[in-house]
mmCIF file of C-alpha atoms in Angstrom:
data_model
loop_
_atom_site.group_PDB
_atom_site.id
_atom_site.type_symbol
_atom_site.label_atom_id
_atom_site.label_comp_id
_atom_site.label_asym_id
_atom_site.label_seq_id
_atom_site.Cartn_x
_atom_site.Cartn_y
_atom_site.Cartn_z
ATOM 1 C CA MET A 1 -49.519 -27.124 -10.375
ATOM 2 C CA SER A 2 -46.020 -28.306 -11.372
ATOM 3 C CA GLN A 3 -47.431 -30.178 -14.337
ATOM 4 C CA ARG A 4 -48.925 -27.095 -15.768
ATOM 5 C CA TYR A 5 -45.356 -25.519 -16.024
ATOM 6 C CA LEU A 6 -43.851 -28.774 -17.259
ATOM 7 C CA PRO A 7 -44.882 -28.629 -20.920
ATOM 8 C CA LYS A 8 -43.695 -25.011 -21.277
ATOM 9 C CA PHE A 9 -40.308 -25.833 -19.647
ATOM 10 C CA SER A 10 -39.823 -28.904 -21.881
ATOM 11 C CA ALA A 11 -40.691 -26.925 -24.953
ATOM 12 C CA PHE A 12 -38.182 -24.225 -23.924
ATOM 13 C CA ILE A 13 -35.489 -26.767 -23.582
ATOM 14 C CA LEU A 14 -36.375 -28.463 -26.873
ATOM 15 C CA LEU A 15 -36.347 -25.010 -28.591
ATOM 16 C CA ASN A 16 -32.891 -24.101 -27.229
ATOM 17 C CA HIS A 17 -31.554 -27.490 -28.285
ATOM 18 C CA VAL A 18 -32.862 -27.104 -31.776
ATOM 19 C CA GLN A 19 -31.328 -23.536 -32.032
ATOM 20 C CA SER A 20 -27.902 -24.825 -30.733
ATOM 21 C CA ILE A 21 -27.867 -27.574 -33.381
ATOM 22 C CA ARG A 22 -28.605 -24.988 -36.122
ATOM 23 C CA GLN A 23 -25.757 -22.716 -35.143
ATOM 24 C CA PRO A 24 -22.395 -23.447 -36.768
ATOM 25 C CA ALA A 25 -19.756 -24.858 -34.562
ATOM 26 C CA SER A 26 -17.585 -21.663 -34.983
ATOM 27 C CA LEU A 27 -20.202 -19.674 -33.014
ATOM 28 C CA ARG A 28 -20.546 -22.196 -30.221
ATOM 29 C CA ASP A 29 -16.817 -22.612 -29.647
ATOM 30 C CA ARG A 30 -15.542 -19.662 -27.561
ATOM 31 C CA SER A 31 -11.803 -20.171 -28.466
ATOM 32 C CA ASN A 32 -12.678 -19.472 -32.123
ATOM 33 C CA LEU A 33 -14.416 -16.227 -31.464
ATOM 34 C CA LEU A 34 -11.182 -14.169 -31.146
ATOM 35 C CA GLY A 35 -9.173 -16.037 -33.731
ATOM 36 C CA VAL A 36 -5.847 -17.587 -33.504
ATOM 37 C CA THR A 37 -3.346 -16.040 -31.097
ATOM 38 C CA PRO A 38 0.159 -15.756 -32.412
ATOM 39 C CA PRO A 39 2.720 -17.818 -30.496
ATOM 40 C CA SER A 40 4.887 -14.794 -29.766
ATOM 41 C CA SER A 41 2.122 -13.131 -27.673
ATOM 42 C CA GLY A 42 2.549 -15.511 -24.745
ATOM 43 C CA ARG A 43 -1.135 -16.370 -24.742
ATOM 44 C CA SER A 44 -0.866 -19.201 -27.164
ATOM 45 C CA SER A 45 -1.494 -22.887 -26.101
ATOM 46 C CA PRO A 46 1.417 -24.956 -24.963
ATOM 47 C CA PHE A 47 0.011 -27.771 -27.015
ATOM 48 C CA SER A 48 0.898 -28.219 -30.676
ATOM 49 C CA SER A 49 -1.672 -27.212 -33.278
ATOM 50 C CA SER A 50 -2.036 -30.894 -34.258
ATOM 51 C CA TYR A 51 -3.617 -31.624 -30.824
ATOM 52 C CA THR A 52 -7.204 -30.829 -31.611
ATOM 53 C CA ALA A 53 -9.229 -32.932 -29.223
ATOM 54 C CA SER A 54 -11.956 -30.833 -27.755
ATOM 55 C CA ASN A 55 -11.312 -31.955 -24.146
ATOM 56 C CA GLY A 56 -7.627 -31.267 -24.467
ATOM 57 C CA GLN A 57 -8.384 -27.777 -26.040
ATOM 58 C CA ARG A 58 -10.792 -26.952 -23.309
ATOM 59 C CA TYR A 59 -8.227 -28.027 -20.670
ATOM 60 C CA ALA A 60 -5.565 -25.906 -22.292
ATOM 61 C CA ASP A 61 -8.023 -22.867 -22.489
ATOM 62 C CA ASP A 62 -8.760 -23.391 -18.778
ATOM 63 C CA LEU A 63 -5.130 -23.560 -17.928
ATOM 64 C CA GLU A 64 -4.419 -20.448 -20.030
ATOM 65 C CA SER A 65 -7.319 -18.538 -18.294
ATOM 66 C CA GLN A 66 -6.027 -19.571 -14.835
ATOM 67 C CA ASN A 67 -2.604 -18.366 -15.938
ATOM 68 C CA ASP A 68 -4.004 -15.033 -17.010
ATOM 69 C CA GLU A 69 -5.834 -14.676 -13.806
ATOM 70 C CA ALA A 70 -2.764 -15.458 -11.740
ATOM 71 C CA LEU A 71 -0.759 -13.031 -13.960
ATOM 72 C CA GLU A 72 -3.234 -10.292 -13.392
ATOM 73 C CA GLY A 73 -3.213 -10.911 -9.724
ATOM 74 C CA LEU A 74 0.570 -10.832 -9.557
ATOM 75 C CA SER A 75 0.737 -7.719 -11.688
ATOM 76 C CA ALA A 76 -1.692 -6.024 -9.294
ATOM 77 C CA LYS A 77 0.474 -7.060 -6.328
ATOM 78 C CA VAL A 78 3.589 -5.770 -8.088
ATOM 79 C CA LYS A 79 1.828 -2.526 -8.784
ATOM 80 C CA LEU A 80 0.855 -2.243 -5.148
ATOM 81 C CA LEU A 81 4.343 -3.049 -3.981
ATOM 82 C CA LYS A 82 5.717 -0.398 -6.345
ATOM 83 C CA GLU A 83 3.311 2.267 -4.921
ATOM 84 C CA ILE A 84 4.342 1.296 -1.407
ATOM 85 C CA SER A 85 8.028 1.449 -2.174
ATOM 86 C CA ILE A 86 7.640 4.880 -3.918
ATOM 87 C CA GLY A 87 5.707 6.049 -0.792
ATOM 88 C CA ILE A 88 8.536 4.776 1.438
ATOM 89 C CA GLY A 89 11.041 6.664 -0.723
ATOM 90 C CA ASN A 90 9.061 9.833 -0.505
ATOM 91 C CA GLU A 91 8.801 9.452 3.244
ATOM 92 C CA VAL A 92 12.545 8.869 3.598
ATOM 93 C CA ARG A 93 13.324 12.022 1.516
ATOM 94 C CA GLU A 94 10.857 14.174 3.566
ATOM 95 C CA SER A 95 12.287 12.731 6.819
ATOM 96 C CA ALA A 96 15.816 13.488 5.636
ATOM 97 C CA VAL A 97 14.747 17.167 5.030
ATOM 98 C CA GLN A 98 13.157 17.356 8.394
ATOM 99 C CA LEU A 99 16.153 15.931 10.123
ATOM 100 C CA SER A 100 18.435 18.401 8.429
ATOM 101 C CA ASN A 101 16.155 21.266 9.601
ATOM 102 C CA MET A 102 16.193 19.864 13.056
ATOM 103 C CA ASN A 103 19.949 19.644 12.999
ATOM 104 C CA ASP A 104 20.252 23.274 11.986
ATOM 105 C CA ALA A 105 17.791 24.272 14.735
ATOM 106 C CA PHE A 106 19.824 22.376 17.351
ATOM 107 C CA ALA A 107 23.032 23.928 16.175
ATOM 108 C CA GLU A 108 21.450 27.340 16.408
ATOM 109 C CA THR A 109 20.025 26.617 19.941
ATOM 110 C CA SER A 110 23.478 25.346 21.002
ATOM 111 C CA GLY A 111 25.117 28.526 19.937
ATOM 112 C CA ILE A 112 22.509 30.579 21.760
ATOM 113 C CA LEU A 113 22.914 28.584 24.882
ATOM 114 C CA GLN A 114 26.781 28.827 24.706
ATOM 115 C CA GLY A 115 26.400 32.546 24.462
ATOM 116 C CA THR A 116 23.961 32.798 27.309
ATOM 117 C CA PHE A 117 26.305 30.682 29.630
ATOM 118 C CA ARG A 118 29.326 32.789 28.618
ATOM 119 C CA ARG A 119 27.438 36.061 29.587
ATOM 120 C CA MET A 120 26.202 34.479 32.825
ATOM 121 C CA ASN A 121 29.785 33.392 33.707
ATOM 122 C CA ASN A 122 31.058 36.861 32.904
ATOM 123 C CA MET A 123 28.330 38.325 35.163
ATOM 124 C CA ALA A 124 29.302 35.968 37.956
ATOM 125 C CA ASP A 125 32.927 36.796 37.646
ATOM 126 C CA ARG A 126 32.131 40.600 37.890
ATOM 127 C CA HIS A 127 29.713 40.337 40.818
ATOM 128 C CA GLY A 128 31.614 37.795 42.939
ATOM 129 C CA CYS A 129 29.777 35.170 44.940
ATOM 130 C CA ARG A 130 26.582 37.187 45.596
ATOM 131 C CA TRP A 131 24.769 35.819 42.497
ATOM 132 C CA LEU A 132 25.099 32.310 43.851
ATOM 133 C CA TRP A 133 23.135 33.306 46.930
ATOM 134 C CA TYR A 134 20.405 34.846 44.731
ATOM 135 C CA ILE A 135 20.120 31.608 42.753
ATOM 136 C CA VAL A 136 19.921 29.471 45.873
ATOM 137 C CA PHE A 137 17.258 31.825 47.394
ATOM 138 C CA LEU A 138 15.212 31.579 44.098
ATOM 139 C CA ILE A 139 15.402 27.763 44.078
ATOM 140 C CA VAL A 140 14.235 27.567 47.843
ATOM 141 C CA VAL A 141 11.309 29.884 47.160
ATOM 142 C CA PHE A 142 10.370 27.937 43.985
ATOM 143 C CA TRP A 143 10.431 24.554 45.920
ATOM 144 C CA PHE A 144 8.365 26.161 48.681
ATOM 145 C CA PHE A 145 5.620 27.143 46.182
ATOM 146 C CA ILE A 146 5.731 23.726 44.621
ATOM 147 C CA ILE A 147 5.254 21.985 48.016
ATOM 148 C CA VAL A 148 2.416 24.293 49.012
ATOM 149 C CA TRP A 149 0.725 23.732 45.664
ATOM 150 C CA TRP A 150 1.270 19.933 45.903
ATOM 151 C CA PHE A 151 -0.440 19.740 49.363
ATOM 152 C CA ARG A 152 -3.359 22.048 48.509
ATOM 153 C CA ARG A 153 -4.554 19.887 45.567
#
């Protein structure tokens, strides 16, 4: 069964080999497809133009492609770090606004509590010691209800 496919396969290989021989070298060489890269672009080869050995050129092209891949990876990481740092900055600004609002709220609450304690002290001064007994009575009743509730659970 494998011999039946063998002539077709060998004919296919031979046909591709003949077609590759007929094509000019400029179409087979990938580095020539895009033309010469100017040296100022940063993508030019580190080797001089007189170095034209095909293995050396292929090695240089491989190095350049690896450098390009590494550069793309680094630029993606830098972009990610930039987005993270912008997010951190936004979070810090929002937190600063929230802290400022909380500070204002606590200052307002402190003023309200000071006024309440002042009025309570004025009331205590007017009524004498009787208010203290009312508070003690309320605390005892409160604790009694808590204890009863605790043991009934």
